[in-house]
Short mmCIF file of C-alpha atoms and ligand atoms in Angstrom, two decimals:
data_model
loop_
_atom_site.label_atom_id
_atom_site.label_comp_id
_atom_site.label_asym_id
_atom_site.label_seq_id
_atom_site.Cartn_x
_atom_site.Cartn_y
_atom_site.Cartn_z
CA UNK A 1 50.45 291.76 115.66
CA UNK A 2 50.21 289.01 118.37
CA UNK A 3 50.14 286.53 115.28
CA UNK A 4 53.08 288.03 113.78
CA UNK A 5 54.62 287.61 117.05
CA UNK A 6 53.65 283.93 117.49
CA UNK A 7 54.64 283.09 113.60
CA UNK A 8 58.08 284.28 114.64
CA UNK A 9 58.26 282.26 118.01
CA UNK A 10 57.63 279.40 116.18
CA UNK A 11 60.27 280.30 113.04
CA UNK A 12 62.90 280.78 115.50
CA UNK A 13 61.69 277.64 117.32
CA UNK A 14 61.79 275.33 114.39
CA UNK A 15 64.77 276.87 113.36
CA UNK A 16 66.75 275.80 116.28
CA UNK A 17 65.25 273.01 116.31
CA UNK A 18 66.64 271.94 112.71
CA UNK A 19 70.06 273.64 113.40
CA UNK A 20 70.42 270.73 116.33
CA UNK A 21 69.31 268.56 114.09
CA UNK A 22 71.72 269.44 111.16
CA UNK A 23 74.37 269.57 113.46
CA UNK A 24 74.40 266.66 115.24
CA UNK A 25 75.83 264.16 112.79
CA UNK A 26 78.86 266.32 112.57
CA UNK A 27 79.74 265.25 115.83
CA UNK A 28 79.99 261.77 115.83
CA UNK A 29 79.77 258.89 113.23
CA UNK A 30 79.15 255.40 112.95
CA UNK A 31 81.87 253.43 111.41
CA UNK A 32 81.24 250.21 109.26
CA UNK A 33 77.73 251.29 108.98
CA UNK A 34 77.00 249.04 106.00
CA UNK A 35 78.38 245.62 108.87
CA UNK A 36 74.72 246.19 110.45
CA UNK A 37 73.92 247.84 114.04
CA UNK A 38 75.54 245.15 115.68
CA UNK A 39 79.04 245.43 113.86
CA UNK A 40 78.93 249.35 113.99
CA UNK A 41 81.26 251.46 115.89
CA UNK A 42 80.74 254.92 117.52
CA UNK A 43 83.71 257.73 116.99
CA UNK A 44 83.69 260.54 119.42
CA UNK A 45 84.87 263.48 117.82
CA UNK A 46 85.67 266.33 119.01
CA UNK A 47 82.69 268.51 119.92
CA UNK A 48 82.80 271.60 118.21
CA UNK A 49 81.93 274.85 120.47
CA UNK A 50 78.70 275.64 120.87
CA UNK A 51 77.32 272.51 119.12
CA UNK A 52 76.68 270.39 122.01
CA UNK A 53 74.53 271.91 125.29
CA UNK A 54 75.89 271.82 129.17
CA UNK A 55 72.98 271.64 130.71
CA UNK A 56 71.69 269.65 134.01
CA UNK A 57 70.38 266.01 133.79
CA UNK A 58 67.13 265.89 133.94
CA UNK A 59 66.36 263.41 136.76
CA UNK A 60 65.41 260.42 135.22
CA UNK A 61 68.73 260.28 133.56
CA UNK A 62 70.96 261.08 136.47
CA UNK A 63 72.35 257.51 136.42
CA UNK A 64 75.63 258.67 137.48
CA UNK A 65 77.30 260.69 140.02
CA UNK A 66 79.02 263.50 138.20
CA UNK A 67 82.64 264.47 139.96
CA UNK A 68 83.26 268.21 141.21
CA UNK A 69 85.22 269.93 138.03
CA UNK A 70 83.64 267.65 135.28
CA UNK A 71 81.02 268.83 133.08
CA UNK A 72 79.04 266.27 131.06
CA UNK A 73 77.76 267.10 127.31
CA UNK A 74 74.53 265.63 126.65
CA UNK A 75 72.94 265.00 122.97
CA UNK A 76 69.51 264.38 122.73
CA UNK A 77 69.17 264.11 126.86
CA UNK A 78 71.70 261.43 126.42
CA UNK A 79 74.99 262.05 128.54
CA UNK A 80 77.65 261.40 126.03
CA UNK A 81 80.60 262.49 127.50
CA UNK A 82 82.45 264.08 130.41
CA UNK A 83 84.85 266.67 130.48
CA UNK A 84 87.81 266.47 132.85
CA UNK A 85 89.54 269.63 134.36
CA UNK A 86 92.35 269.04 132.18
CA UNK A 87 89.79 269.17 129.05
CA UNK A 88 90.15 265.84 127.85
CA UNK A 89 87.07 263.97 127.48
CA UNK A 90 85.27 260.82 128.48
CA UNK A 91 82.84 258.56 126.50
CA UNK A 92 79.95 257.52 128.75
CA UNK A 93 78.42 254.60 128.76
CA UNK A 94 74.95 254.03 130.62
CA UNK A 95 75.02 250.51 130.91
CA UNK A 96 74.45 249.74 134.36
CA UNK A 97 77.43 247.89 135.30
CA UNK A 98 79.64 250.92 133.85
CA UNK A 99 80.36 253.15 136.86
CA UNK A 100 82.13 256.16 136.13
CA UNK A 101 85.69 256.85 135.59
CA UNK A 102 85.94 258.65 138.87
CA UNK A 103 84.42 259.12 142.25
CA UNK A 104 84.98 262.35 144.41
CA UNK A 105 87.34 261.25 147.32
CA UNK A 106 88.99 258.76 145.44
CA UNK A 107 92.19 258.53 143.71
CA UNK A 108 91.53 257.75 140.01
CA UNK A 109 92.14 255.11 137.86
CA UNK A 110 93.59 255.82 134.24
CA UNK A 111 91.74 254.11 131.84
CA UNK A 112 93.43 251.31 129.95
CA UNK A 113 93.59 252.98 126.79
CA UNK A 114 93.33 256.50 126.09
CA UNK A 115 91.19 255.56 122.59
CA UNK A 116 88.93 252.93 123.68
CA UNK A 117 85.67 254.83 123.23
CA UNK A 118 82.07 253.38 124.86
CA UNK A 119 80.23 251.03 122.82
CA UNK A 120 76.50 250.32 123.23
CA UNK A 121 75.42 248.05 120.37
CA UNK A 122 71.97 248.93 121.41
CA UNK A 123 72.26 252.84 120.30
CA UNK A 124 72.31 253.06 116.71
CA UNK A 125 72.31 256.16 114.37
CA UNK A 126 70.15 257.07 111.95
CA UNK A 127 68.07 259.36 109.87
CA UNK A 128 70.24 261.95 112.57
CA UNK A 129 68.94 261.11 115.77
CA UNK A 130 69.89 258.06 117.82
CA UNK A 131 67.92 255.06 118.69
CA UNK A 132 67.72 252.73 121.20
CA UNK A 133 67.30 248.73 119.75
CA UNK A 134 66.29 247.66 123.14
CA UNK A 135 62.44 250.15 122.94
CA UNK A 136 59.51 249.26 120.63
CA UNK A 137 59.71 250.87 117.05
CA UNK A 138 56.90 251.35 114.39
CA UNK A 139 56.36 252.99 111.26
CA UNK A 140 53.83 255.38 111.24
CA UNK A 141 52.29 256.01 107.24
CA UNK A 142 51.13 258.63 105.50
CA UNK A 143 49.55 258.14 102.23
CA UNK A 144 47.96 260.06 98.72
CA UNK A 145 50.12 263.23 99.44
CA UNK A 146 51.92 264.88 99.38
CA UNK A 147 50.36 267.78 100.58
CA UNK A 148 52.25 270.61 102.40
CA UNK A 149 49.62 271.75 105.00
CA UNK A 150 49.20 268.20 106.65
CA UNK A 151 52.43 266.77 105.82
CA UNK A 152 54.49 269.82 107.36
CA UNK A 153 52.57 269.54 109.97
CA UNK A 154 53.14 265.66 110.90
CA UNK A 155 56.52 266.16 110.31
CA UNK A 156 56.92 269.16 112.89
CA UNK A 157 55.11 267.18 115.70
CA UNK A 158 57.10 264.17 114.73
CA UNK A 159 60.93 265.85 114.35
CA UNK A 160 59.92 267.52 118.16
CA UNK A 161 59.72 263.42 119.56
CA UNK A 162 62.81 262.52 117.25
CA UNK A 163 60.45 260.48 115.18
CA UNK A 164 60.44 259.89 111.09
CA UNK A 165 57.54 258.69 108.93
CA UNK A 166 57.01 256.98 105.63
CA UNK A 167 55.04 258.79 103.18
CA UNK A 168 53.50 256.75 100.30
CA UNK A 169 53.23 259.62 97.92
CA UNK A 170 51.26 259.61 94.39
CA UNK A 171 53.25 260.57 91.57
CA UNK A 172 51.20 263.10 89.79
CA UNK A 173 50.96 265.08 93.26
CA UNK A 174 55.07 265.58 93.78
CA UNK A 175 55.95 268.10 91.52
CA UNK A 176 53.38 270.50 92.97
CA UNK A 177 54.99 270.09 96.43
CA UNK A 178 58.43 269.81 95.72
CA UNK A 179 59.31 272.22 98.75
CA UNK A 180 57.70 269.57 101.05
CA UNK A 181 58.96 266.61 99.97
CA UNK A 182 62.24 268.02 99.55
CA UNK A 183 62.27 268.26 103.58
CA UNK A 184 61.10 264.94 104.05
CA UNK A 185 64.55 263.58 102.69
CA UNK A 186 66.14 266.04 104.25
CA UNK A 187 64.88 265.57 107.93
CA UNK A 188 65.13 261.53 107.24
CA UNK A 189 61.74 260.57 106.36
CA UNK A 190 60.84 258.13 103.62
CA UNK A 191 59.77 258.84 100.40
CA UNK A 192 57.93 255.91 99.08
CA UNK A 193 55.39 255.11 96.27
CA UNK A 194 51.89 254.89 95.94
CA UNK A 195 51.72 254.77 92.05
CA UNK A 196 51.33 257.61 89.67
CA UNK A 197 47.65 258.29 89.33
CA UNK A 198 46.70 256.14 92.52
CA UNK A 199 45.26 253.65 90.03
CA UNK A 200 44.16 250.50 91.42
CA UNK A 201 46.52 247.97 90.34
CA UNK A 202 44.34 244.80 90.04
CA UNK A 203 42.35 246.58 87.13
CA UNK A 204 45.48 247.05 85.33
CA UNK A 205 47.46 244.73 82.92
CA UNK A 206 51.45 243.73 83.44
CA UNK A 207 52.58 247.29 81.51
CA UNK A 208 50.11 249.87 82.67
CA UNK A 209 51.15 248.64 86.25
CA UNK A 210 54.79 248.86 85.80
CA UNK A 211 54.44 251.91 84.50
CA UNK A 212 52.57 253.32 87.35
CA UNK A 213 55.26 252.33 89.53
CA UNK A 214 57.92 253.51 87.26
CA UNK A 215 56.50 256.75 86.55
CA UNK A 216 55.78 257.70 90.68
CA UNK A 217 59.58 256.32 91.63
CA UNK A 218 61.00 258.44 88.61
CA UNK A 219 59.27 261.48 89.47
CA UNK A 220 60.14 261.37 93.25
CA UNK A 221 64.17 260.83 92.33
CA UNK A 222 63.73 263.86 90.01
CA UNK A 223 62.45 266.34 92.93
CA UNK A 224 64.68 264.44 95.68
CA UNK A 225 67.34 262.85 94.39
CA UNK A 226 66.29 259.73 96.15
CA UNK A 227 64.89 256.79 94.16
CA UNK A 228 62.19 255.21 96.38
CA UNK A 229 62.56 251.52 97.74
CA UNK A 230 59.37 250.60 98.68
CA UNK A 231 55.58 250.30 96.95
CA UNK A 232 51.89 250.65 98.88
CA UNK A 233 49.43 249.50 96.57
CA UNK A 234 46.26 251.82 96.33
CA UNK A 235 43.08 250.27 98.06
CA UNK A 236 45.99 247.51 99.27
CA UNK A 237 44.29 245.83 95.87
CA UNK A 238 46.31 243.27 94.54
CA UNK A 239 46.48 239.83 92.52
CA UNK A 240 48.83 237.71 90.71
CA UNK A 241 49.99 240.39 88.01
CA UNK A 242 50.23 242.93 90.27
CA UNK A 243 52.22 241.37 92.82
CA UNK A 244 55.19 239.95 90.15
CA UNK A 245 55.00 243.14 88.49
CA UNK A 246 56.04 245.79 91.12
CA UNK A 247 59.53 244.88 91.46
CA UNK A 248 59.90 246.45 95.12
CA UNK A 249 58.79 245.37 98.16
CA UNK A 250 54.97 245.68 99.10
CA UNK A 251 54.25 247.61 102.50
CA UNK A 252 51.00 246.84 103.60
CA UNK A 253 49.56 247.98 107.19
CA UNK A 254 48.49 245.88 110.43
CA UNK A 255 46.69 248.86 111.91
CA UNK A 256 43.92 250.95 109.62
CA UNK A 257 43.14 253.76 111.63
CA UNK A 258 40.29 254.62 108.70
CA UNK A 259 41.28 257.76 109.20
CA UNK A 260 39.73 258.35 105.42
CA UNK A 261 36.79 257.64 106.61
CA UNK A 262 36.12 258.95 110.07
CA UNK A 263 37.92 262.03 109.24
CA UNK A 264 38.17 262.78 113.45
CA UNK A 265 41.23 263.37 115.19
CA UNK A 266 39.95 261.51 118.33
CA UNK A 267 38.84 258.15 116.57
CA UNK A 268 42.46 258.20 114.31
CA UNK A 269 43.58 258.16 118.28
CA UNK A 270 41.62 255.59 119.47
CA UNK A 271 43.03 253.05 116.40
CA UNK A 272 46.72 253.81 117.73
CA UNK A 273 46.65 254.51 121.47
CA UNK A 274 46.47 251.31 123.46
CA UNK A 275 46.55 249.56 120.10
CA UNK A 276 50.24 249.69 118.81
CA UNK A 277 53.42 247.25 119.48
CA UNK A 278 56.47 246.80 118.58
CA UNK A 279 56.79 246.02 114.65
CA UNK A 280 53.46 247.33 113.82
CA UNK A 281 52.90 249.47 110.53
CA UNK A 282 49.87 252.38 111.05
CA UNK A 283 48.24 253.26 108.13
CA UNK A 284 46.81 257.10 107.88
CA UNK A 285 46.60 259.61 105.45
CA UNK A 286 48.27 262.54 104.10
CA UNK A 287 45.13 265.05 103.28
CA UNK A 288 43.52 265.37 106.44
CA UNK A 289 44.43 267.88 109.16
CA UNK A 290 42.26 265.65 111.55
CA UNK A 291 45.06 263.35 110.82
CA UNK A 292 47.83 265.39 111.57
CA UNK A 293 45.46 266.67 114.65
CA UNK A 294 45.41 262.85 116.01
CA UNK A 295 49.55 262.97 114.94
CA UNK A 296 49.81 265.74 117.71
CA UNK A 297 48.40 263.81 120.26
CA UNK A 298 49.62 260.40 120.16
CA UNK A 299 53.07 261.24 119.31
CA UNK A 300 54.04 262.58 122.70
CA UNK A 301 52.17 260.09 124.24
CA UNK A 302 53.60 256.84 122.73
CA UNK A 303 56.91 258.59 123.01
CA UNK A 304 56.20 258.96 126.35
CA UNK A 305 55.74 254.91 126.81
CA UNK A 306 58.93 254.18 125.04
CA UNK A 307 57.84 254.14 121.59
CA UNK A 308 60.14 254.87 118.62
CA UNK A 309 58.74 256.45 115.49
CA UNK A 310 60.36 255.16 112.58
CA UNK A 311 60.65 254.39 108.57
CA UNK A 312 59.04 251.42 106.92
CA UNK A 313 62.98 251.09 106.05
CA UNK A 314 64.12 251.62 109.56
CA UNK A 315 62.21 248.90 111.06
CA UNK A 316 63.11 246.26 108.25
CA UNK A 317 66.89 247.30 109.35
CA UNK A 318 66.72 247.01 112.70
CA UNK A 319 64.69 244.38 112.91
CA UNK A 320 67.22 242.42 110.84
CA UNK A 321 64.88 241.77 107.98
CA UNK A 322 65.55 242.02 104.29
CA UNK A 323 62.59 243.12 102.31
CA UNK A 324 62.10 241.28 99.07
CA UNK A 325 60.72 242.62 96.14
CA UNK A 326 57.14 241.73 95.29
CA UNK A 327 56.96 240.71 98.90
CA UNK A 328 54.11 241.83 100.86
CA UNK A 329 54.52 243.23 104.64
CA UNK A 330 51.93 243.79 107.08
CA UNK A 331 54.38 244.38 109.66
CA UNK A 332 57.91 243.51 110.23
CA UNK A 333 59.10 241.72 113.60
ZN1 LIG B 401 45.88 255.66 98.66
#
C-alpha cells in the first residue's frame, strides 16, 4: 500500500514535471535560431494562464527590488518578466547594469519603445530549457543501451537539474526499447550511434563498417524519427579504414570513468567529481544501475557548482565548433 502510494507520488511528480517542461517552449521562442546564439532573438509572448508560476524569489536571485503592485513571472527560477498594475508586462533583464523599470517613490520612466524586449546573448534555448553561455557545459555519455531501467533512470535525475545526455546506442538493442528511446528525443537528449552489433570497427573491412553504421543510424530514425549525427566507435578502436569510412563525426571521451569495470557508484563519482571542466566529454555506460546510482549523486552536485549538462551536439554549438565527419573529438572547447 505505502508503495502504491509512493509509485503515485512520484507519477504525479514526474508528470508535472514534464507538463513544465512541454509547456515552456510555448511561451517564448528564439528567432533566427539557425544565425547562431549570438544572432538569436528572444520573443516574449504572452504567457498563457496558468503556464508560468508567481512564486517568491528565492534569495540568491533577488537581484532586483520588485515595486508594490508588480508581480514577476519566473521560468526555471529565472525572473522573466514583471507585471504592471495595468497588466502589461515587462521583459527583465539580469544584467547588472539593468536596474528596473521602476522604483517605489519614484515617478516612472516610460520605456523608449513599448516592443523592445530584453536581450541577453548569453541565455540561449534549447532542447526546452534555457542555458546560460557564460557557466561550464559538458556532455555526459551513456553507451551500449539502450536499456529502460538505467536509462529512465539517468534521464529522471538529469531532466530534475535541467540537464540532457548523449546516448551512444547499439543498433540491434533499439527496437526492444522503443518506449525509452522514444523519450530521449522527446525530452532533448541525443540519440547517437554506437554501431549495430557493437562490432569493433578495426577488425572490419570498408563495407562491413559502413554498414554497421548505416544499419544502427537507420534503425534509430525508424523508432525516432531522428537520424543520428554523431558515431562512438566500440572499444574507441579505430585505424585508417575505419576512420574514412564512418562518414559522421567521431565522439570520443576525455574522462573514462571505467564505470564497466568498477561497476560502483562511488568510484564512477570519484572519475567526475573534482575531475570535470568546461568542454569535457564523460564516458559511462548505459547497463549499470551503479551508473545511474553515481548519475544521482553528481548531478546535483556539479549543478550545484555551475555546471551545465549537455549533448555531445550542444557543446559543439555553443562552443562554436563545427564537427566534421570522420573527425575525432575528445572534447570540444
Ligand atoms: Zn560500447
Amino acid at each position: 500500500m505505502k508503495k502504491h502510494l509512493n509509485l503515485l507520488k512520484k507519477a504525479a511528480a514526474l508528470s508535472l514535471s514534464l507538463s513544465l517542461l512541454l509547456s515552456f517552449p510555448a511561451m517564448a521562442a528564439w528567432e533566427n535560431e539557425h544565425l547562431g546564439p549570438g544572432a538569436a532573438q528572444w520573443i516574449e509572448e504572452q504567457t498563457p494562464e496558468g503556464n508560468a508560476s508567481h512564486q517568491p524569489a528565492p534569495d540568491a536571485e533577488s537581484h532586483f527590488d520588485v515595486p508594490e503592485d508588480h508581480s514577476v513571472t519566473y521560468i526555471d527560477g529565472q525572473p522573466v518578466s514583471l507585471t504592471n498594475p495595468d497588466g502589461t508586462t515587462e521583459a527583465i533583464s539580469l544584467t547588472p547594469q539593468a536596474p528596473p523599470a521602476e522604483t517605489a517613490g519614484e515617478p516612472s520612466t516610460p520605456p523608449a519603445t513599448e516592443t523592445a524586449p530584453a536581450e541577453d546573448p548569453n541565455i540561449v534555448t534549447s532542447g526546452g530549457r534555457q542555458l546560460d553561455l557564460r557557466k561550464p557545459m559538458i556532455a555526459l555519455t551513456y553507451d551500449d543501451g539502450p536499456y529502460a531501467p538505467v536509462g529512465n533512470k539517468i534521464m529522471d535525475v538529469l531532466e530534475q537539474f535541467n540537464g540532457r545526455a548523449t546516448f551512444f546506442m547499439v543498433g540491434d538493442r533499439v527496437r526492444n526499447y522503443a518506449t525509452e528511446v522514444k523519450r530521449m528525443v522527446s525530452n532533448g537528449h541525443e540519440v547517437a550511434n554506437h554501431t549495430y552489433n557493437h562490432k569493433y570497427l578495426n577488425k572490419l573491412d570498408a563495407a562491413s563498417i559502413r554498414s554497421q553504421v548505416e544499419q544502427c543510424n537507420q534503425v534509430i530514425q525508424e523508432v525516432t524519427g531522428v537520424r543520428p549525427s554523431l558515431m562512438r566507435l566500440p572499444g574507441g578502436n579505430q585505424n585508417a579504414t575505419v576512420r574514412q569510412n564512418i562518414g559522421m563525426p567521431i565522439i570520443l571521451w576525455n574522462i573514462d570513468t571505467r564505470d564497466w569495470a568498477t561497476k560502483n557508484a562511488q568510484k564512477t563519482i570519484d572519475a567526475v567529481l573534482g575531475k570535470v571542466k568546461d568542454g569535457d566529454i564523460v564516458l559511462m555506460h548505459e547497463l549499470y544501475s551503479s551508473t545511474a546510482d553515481a548519475t544521482a549523486t553528481f548531478v546535483p552536485q556539479l549543478a550545484a557548482q555551475g555546471f551545465q549538462f549537455v549533448t555531445v551536439s550542444e557543446l559543439a554549438q555553443f562552443k562554436g565548433k563545427a564537427l566534421t565527419a570522420n573527425q575525432v573529438y575528445y572534447s570540444i572547447r
